mmCIF file of C-alpha atoms in Angstrom:
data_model
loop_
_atom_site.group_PDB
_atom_site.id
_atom_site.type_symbol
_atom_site.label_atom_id
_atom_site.label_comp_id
_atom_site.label_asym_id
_atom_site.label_seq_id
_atom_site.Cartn_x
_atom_site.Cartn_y
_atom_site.Cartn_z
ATOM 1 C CA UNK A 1 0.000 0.000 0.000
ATOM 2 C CA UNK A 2 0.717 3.700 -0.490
ATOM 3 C CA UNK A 3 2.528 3.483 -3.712
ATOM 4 C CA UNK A 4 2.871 7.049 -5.090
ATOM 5 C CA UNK A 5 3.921 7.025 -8.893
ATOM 6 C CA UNK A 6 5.650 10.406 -11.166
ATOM 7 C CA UNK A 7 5.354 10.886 -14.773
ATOM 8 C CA UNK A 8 7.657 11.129 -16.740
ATOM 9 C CA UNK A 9 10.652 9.589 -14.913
ATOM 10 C CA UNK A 10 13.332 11.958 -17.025
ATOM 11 C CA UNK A 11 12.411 14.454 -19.100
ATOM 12 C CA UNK A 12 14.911 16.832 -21.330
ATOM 13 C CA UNK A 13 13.751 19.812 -22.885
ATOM 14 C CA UNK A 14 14.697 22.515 -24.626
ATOM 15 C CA UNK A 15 14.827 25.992 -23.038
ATOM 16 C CA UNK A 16 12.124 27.960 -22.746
ATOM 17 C CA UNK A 17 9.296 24.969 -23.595
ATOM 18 C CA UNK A 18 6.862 24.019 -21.053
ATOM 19 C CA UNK A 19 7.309 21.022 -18.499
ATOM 20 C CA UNK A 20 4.413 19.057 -16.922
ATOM 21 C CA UNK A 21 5.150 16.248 -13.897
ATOM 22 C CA UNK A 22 2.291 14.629 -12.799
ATOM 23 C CA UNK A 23 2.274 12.830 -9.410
ATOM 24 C CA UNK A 24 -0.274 9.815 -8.613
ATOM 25 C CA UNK A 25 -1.216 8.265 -5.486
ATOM 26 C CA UNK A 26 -1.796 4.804 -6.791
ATOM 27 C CA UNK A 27 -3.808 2.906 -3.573
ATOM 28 C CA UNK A 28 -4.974 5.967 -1.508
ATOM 29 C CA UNK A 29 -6.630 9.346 -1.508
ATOM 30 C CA UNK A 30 -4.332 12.349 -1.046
ATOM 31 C CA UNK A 31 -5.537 15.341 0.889
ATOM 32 C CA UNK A 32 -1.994 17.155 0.348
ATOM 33 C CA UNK A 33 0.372 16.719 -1.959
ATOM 34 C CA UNK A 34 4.111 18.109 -1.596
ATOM 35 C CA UNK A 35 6.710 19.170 -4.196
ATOM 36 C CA UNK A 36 10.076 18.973 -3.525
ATOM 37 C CA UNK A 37 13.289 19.857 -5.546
ATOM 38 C CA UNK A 38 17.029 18.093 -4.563
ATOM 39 C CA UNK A 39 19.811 18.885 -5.876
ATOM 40 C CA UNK A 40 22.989 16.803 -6.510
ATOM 41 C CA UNK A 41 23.964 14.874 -3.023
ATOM 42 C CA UNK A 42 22.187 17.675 -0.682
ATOM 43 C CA UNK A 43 18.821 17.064 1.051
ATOM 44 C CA UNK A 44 15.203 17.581 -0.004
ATOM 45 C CA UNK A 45 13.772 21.539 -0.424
ATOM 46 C CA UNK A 46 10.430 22.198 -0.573
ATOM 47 C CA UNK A 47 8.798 24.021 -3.131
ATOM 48 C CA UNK A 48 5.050 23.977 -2.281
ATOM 49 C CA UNK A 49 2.185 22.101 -0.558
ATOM 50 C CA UNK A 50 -1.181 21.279 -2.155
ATOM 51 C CA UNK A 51 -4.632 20.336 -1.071
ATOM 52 C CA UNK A 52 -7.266 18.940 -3.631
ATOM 53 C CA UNK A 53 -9.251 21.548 -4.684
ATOM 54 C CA UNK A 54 -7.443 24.583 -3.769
ATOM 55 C CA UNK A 55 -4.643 26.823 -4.695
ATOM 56 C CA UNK A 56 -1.175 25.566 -3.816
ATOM 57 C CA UNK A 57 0.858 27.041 -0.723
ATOM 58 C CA UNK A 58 4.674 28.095 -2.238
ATOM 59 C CA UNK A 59 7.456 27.822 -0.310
ATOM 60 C CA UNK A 60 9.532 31.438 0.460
ATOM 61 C CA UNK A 61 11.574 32.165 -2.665
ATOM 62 C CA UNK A 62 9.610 29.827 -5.076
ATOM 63 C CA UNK A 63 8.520 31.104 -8.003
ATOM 64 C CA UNK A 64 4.816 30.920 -8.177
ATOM 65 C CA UNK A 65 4.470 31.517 -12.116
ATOM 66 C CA UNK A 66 6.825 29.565 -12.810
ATOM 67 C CA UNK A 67 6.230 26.827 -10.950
ATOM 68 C CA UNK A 68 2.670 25.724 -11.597
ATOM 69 C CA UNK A 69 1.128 23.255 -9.313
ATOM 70 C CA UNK A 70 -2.251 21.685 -9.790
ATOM 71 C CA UNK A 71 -3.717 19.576 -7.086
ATOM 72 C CA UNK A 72 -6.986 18.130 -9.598
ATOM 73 C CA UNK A 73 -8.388 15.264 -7.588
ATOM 74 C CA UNK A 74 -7.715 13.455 -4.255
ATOM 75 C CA UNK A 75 -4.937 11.007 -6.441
ATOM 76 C CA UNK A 76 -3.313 13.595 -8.994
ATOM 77 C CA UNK A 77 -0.978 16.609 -8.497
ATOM 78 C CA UNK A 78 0.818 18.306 -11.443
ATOM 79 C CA UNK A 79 3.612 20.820 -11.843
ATOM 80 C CA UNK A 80 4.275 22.333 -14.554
ATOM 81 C CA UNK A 81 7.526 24.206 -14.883
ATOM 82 C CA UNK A 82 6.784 27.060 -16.966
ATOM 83 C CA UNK A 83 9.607 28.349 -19.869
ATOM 84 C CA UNK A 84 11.964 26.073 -18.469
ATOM 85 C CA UNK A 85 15.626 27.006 -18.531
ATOM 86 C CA UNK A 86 18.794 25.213 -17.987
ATOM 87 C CA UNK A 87 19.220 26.413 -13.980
ATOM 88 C CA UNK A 88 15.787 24.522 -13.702
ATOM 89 C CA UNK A 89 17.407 21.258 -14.299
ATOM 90 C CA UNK A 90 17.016 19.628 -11.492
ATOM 91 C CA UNK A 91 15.393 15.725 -9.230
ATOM 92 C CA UNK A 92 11.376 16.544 -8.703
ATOM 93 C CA UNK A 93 9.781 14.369 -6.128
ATOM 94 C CA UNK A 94 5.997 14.692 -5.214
ATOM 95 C CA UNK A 95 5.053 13.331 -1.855
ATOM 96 C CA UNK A 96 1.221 12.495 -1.073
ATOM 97 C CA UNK A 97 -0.249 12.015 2.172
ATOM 98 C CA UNK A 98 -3.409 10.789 3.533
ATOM 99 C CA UNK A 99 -3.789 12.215 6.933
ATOM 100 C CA UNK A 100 -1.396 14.744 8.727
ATOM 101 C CA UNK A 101 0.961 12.377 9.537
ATOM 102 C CA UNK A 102 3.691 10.270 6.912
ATOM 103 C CA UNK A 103 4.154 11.465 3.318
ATOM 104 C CA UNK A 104 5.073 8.906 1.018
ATOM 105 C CA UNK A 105 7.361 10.132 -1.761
ATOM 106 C CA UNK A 106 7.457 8.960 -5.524
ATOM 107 C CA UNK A 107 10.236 7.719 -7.500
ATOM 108 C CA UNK A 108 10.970 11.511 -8.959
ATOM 109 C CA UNK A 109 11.530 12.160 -12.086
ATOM 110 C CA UNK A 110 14.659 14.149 -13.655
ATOM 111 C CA UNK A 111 14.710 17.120 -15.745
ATOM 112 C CA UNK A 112 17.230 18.507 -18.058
ATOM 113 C CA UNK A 113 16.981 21.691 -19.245
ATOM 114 C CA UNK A 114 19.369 22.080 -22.834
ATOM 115 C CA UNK B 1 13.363 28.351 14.214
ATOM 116 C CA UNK B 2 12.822 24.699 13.420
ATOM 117 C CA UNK B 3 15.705 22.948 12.113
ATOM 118 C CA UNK B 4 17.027 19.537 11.469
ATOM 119 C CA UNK B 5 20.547 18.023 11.833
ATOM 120 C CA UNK B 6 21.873 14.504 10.945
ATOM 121 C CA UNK B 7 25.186 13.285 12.097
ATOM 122 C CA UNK B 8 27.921 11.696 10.855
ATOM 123 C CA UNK B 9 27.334 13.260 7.045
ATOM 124 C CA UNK B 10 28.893 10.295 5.471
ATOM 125 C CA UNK B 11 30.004 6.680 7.281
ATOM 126 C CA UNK B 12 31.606 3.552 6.104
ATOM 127 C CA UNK B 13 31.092 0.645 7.574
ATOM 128 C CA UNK B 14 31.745 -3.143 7.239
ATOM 129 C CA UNK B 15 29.528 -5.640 6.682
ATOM 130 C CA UNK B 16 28.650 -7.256 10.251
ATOM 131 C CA UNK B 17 29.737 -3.447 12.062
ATOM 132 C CA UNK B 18 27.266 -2.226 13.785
ATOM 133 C CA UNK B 19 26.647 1.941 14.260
ATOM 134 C CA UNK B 20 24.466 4.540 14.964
ATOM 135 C CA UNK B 21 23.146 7.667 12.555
ATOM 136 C CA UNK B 22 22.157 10.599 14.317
ATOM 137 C CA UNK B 23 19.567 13.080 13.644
ATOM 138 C CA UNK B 24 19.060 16.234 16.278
ATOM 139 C CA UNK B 25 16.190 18.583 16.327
ATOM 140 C CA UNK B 26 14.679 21.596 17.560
ATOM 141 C CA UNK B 27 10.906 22.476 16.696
ATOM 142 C CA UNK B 28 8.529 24.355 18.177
ATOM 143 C CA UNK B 29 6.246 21.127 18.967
ATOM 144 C CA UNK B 30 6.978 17.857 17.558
ATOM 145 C CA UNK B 31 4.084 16.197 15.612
ATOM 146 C CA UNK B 32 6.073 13.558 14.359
ATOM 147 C CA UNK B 33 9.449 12.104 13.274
ATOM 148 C CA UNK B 34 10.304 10.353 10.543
ATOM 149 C CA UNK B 35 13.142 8.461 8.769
ATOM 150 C CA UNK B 36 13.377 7.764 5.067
ATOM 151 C CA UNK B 37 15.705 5.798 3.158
ATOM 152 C CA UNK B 38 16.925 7.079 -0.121
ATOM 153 C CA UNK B 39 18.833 5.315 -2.926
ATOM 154 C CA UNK B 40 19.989 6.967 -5.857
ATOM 155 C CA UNK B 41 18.079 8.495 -8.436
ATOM 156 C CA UNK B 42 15.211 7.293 -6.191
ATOM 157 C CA UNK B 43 13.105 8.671 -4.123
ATOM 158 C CA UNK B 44 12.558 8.649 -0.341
ATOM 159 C CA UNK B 45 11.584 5.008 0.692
ATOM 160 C CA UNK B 46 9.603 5.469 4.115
ATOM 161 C CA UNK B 47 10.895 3.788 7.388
ATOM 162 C CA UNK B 48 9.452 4.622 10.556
ATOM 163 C CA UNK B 49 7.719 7.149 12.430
ATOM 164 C CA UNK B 50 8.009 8.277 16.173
ATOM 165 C CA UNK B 51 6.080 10.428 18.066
ATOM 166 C CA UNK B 52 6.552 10.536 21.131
ATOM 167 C CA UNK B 53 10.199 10.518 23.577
ATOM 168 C CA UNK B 54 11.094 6.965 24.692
ATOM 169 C CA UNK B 55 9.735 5.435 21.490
ATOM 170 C CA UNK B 56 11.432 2.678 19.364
ATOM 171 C CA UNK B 57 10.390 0.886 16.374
ATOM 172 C CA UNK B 58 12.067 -2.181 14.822
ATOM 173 C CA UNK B 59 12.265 -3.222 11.219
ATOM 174 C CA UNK B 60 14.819 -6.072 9.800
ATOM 175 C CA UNK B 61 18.208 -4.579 11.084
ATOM 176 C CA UNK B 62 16.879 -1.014 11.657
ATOM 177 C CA UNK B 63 15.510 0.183 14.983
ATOM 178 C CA UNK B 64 14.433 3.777 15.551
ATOM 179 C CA UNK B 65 14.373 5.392 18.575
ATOM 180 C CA UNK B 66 13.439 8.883 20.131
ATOM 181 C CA UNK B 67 14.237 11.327 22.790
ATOM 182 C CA UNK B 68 13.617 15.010 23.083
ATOM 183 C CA UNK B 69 15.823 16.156 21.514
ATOM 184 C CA UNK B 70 16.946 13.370 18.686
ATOM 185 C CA UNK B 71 16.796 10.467 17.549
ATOM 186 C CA UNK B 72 18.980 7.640 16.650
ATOM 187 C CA UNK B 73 19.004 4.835 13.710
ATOM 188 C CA UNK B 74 20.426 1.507 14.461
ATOM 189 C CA UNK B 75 21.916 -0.470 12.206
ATOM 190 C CA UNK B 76 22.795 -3.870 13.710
ATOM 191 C CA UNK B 77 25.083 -5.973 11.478
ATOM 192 C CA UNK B 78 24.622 -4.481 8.572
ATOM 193 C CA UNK B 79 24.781 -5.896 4.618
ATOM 194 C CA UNK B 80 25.900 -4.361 1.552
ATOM 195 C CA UNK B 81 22.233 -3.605 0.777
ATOM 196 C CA UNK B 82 22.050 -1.256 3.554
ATOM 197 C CA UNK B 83 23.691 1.275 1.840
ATOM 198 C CA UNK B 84 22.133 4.442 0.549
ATOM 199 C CA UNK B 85 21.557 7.525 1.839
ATOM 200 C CA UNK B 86 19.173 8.016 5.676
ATOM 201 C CA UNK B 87 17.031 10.905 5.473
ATOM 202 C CA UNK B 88 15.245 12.140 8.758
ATOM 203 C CA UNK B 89 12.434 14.722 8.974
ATOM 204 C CA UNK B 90 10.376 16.675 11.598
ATOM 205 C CA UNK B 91 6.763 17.373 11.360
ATOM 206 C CA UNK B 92 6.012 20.346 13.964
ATOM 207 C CA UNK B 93 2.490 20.987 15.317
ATOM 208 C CA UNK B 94 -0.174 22.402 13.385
ATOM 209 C CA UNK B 95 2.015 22.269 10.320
ATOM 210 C CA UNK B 96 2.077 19.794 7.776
ATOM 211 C CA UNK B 97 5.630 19.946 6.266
ATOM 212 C CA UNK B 98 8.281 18.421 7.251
ATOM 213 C CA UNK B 99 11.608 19.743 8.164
ATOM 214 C CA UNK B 100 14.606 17.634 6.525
ATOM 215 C CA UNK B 101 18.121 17.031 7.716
ATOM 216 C CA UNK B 102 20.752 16.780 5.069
ATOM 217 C CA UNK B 103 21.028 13.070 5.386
ATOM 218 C CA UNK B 104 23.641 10.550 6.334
ATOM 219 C CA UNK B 105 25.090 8.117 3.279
ATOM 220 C CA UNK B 106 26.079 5.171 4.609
ATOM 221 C CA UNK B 107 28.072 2.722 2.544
ATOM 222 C CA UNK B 108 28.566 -0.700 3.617
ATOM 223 C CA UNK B 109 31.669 -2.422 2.249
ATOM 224 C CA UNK B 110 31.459 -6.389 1.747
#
């Protein structure tokens, strides 16, 4: 139980095209959805928090239009990174959680920004 | 300020040595604690939680436990396949993120 799946798994782009990540909670329903960014060997930062049906909380220094996040249903969270360039390249992982308690992370997915 | 620290950054151990990772906090509150595993190019594979000081949970060669002010992850004769990186986070009252130390990579040499 609480499998948590991201789409696509790698993506590279071109600068200054449009990303989309979506992140899927497979077994459960997900009243908040996280996004986090990591970069090379350092720890976890978060970027926003979700809940179904309502606009996304962004992290200080996040960049709300350019970051889009979608929180759709109780199983499906999207970000969209908006006119993506090559400082954007970065590890995306989406957490989803049920109650207020443990977030279970997906498998993240990579993008490279040319 | 809430914050999150894990100790030793890096360790190497053999297979069979047993150790300790350490992750220290200060929060305003503590909801919950929590400790993820992490391989590369993954992400976070969940562990345990703890919630309360003087709480320990057990899985395989892992055992979690909690004070006030940090908690500790045992390994206890560890394998190869123990290696990757151990990620701890804080959940603080009333607030649904979590706080994340940097993580401790431990590599376990045959």
């Amino acid at each position: 139980g609480a499998v948590v799946s991201q789409h696509p798994s790698w993506v590279i782009c071109k600068s200054g095209t449009s990303v989309k990540i979506e992140c899927r909670s497979l077994d459960f329903q997900a009243t908040t959805m996280f996004w986090y960014r990591q970069f090379p060997k350092q720890s976890l930062m978060l970027m926003a928090t979700s809940n179904e049906g309502s606009k996304a909380t962004y992290e200080q220094g996040v960049e709300k239009d350019k970051f889009l996040i979608n929180h759709a249903s109780l199983t499906l969270s999207t970000l969209t990174v908006t006119s993506a360039h090559p400082e954007d390249s970065s590890f995306y992982i989406c957490s989803a959680s049920a109650s207020a308690d443990t977030q279970y992370f997906g498998p993240g997915t990579r993008l490279t920004v040319l | 300020e809430d914050q999150v620290t894990q100790s030793p950054e890096a360790l190497r151990l053999q297979e069979g040595e047993s150790s300790s990772l350490n992750c220290s906090y200060t929060v305003s509150g503590l909801r919950g604690l929590f400790w993820y595993r992490q391989d590369p190019g993954k992400g976070p594979e969940f562990l345990f939680t703890l919630y309360s000081a003087g709480e320990e949970k057990e899985k395989e060669r892992l055992k979690a436990t909690l004070t006030k002010k940090e908690s500790f992850l045992h390994i206890t004769a560890p394998k190869p396949e123990d290696s990757a990186t151990y990620l701890c986070a804080v959940q603080a009252n009333n607030f649904n993120k979590f706080y994340f130390g940097s993580g401790t990579k431990l590599n376990v040499k045959p």
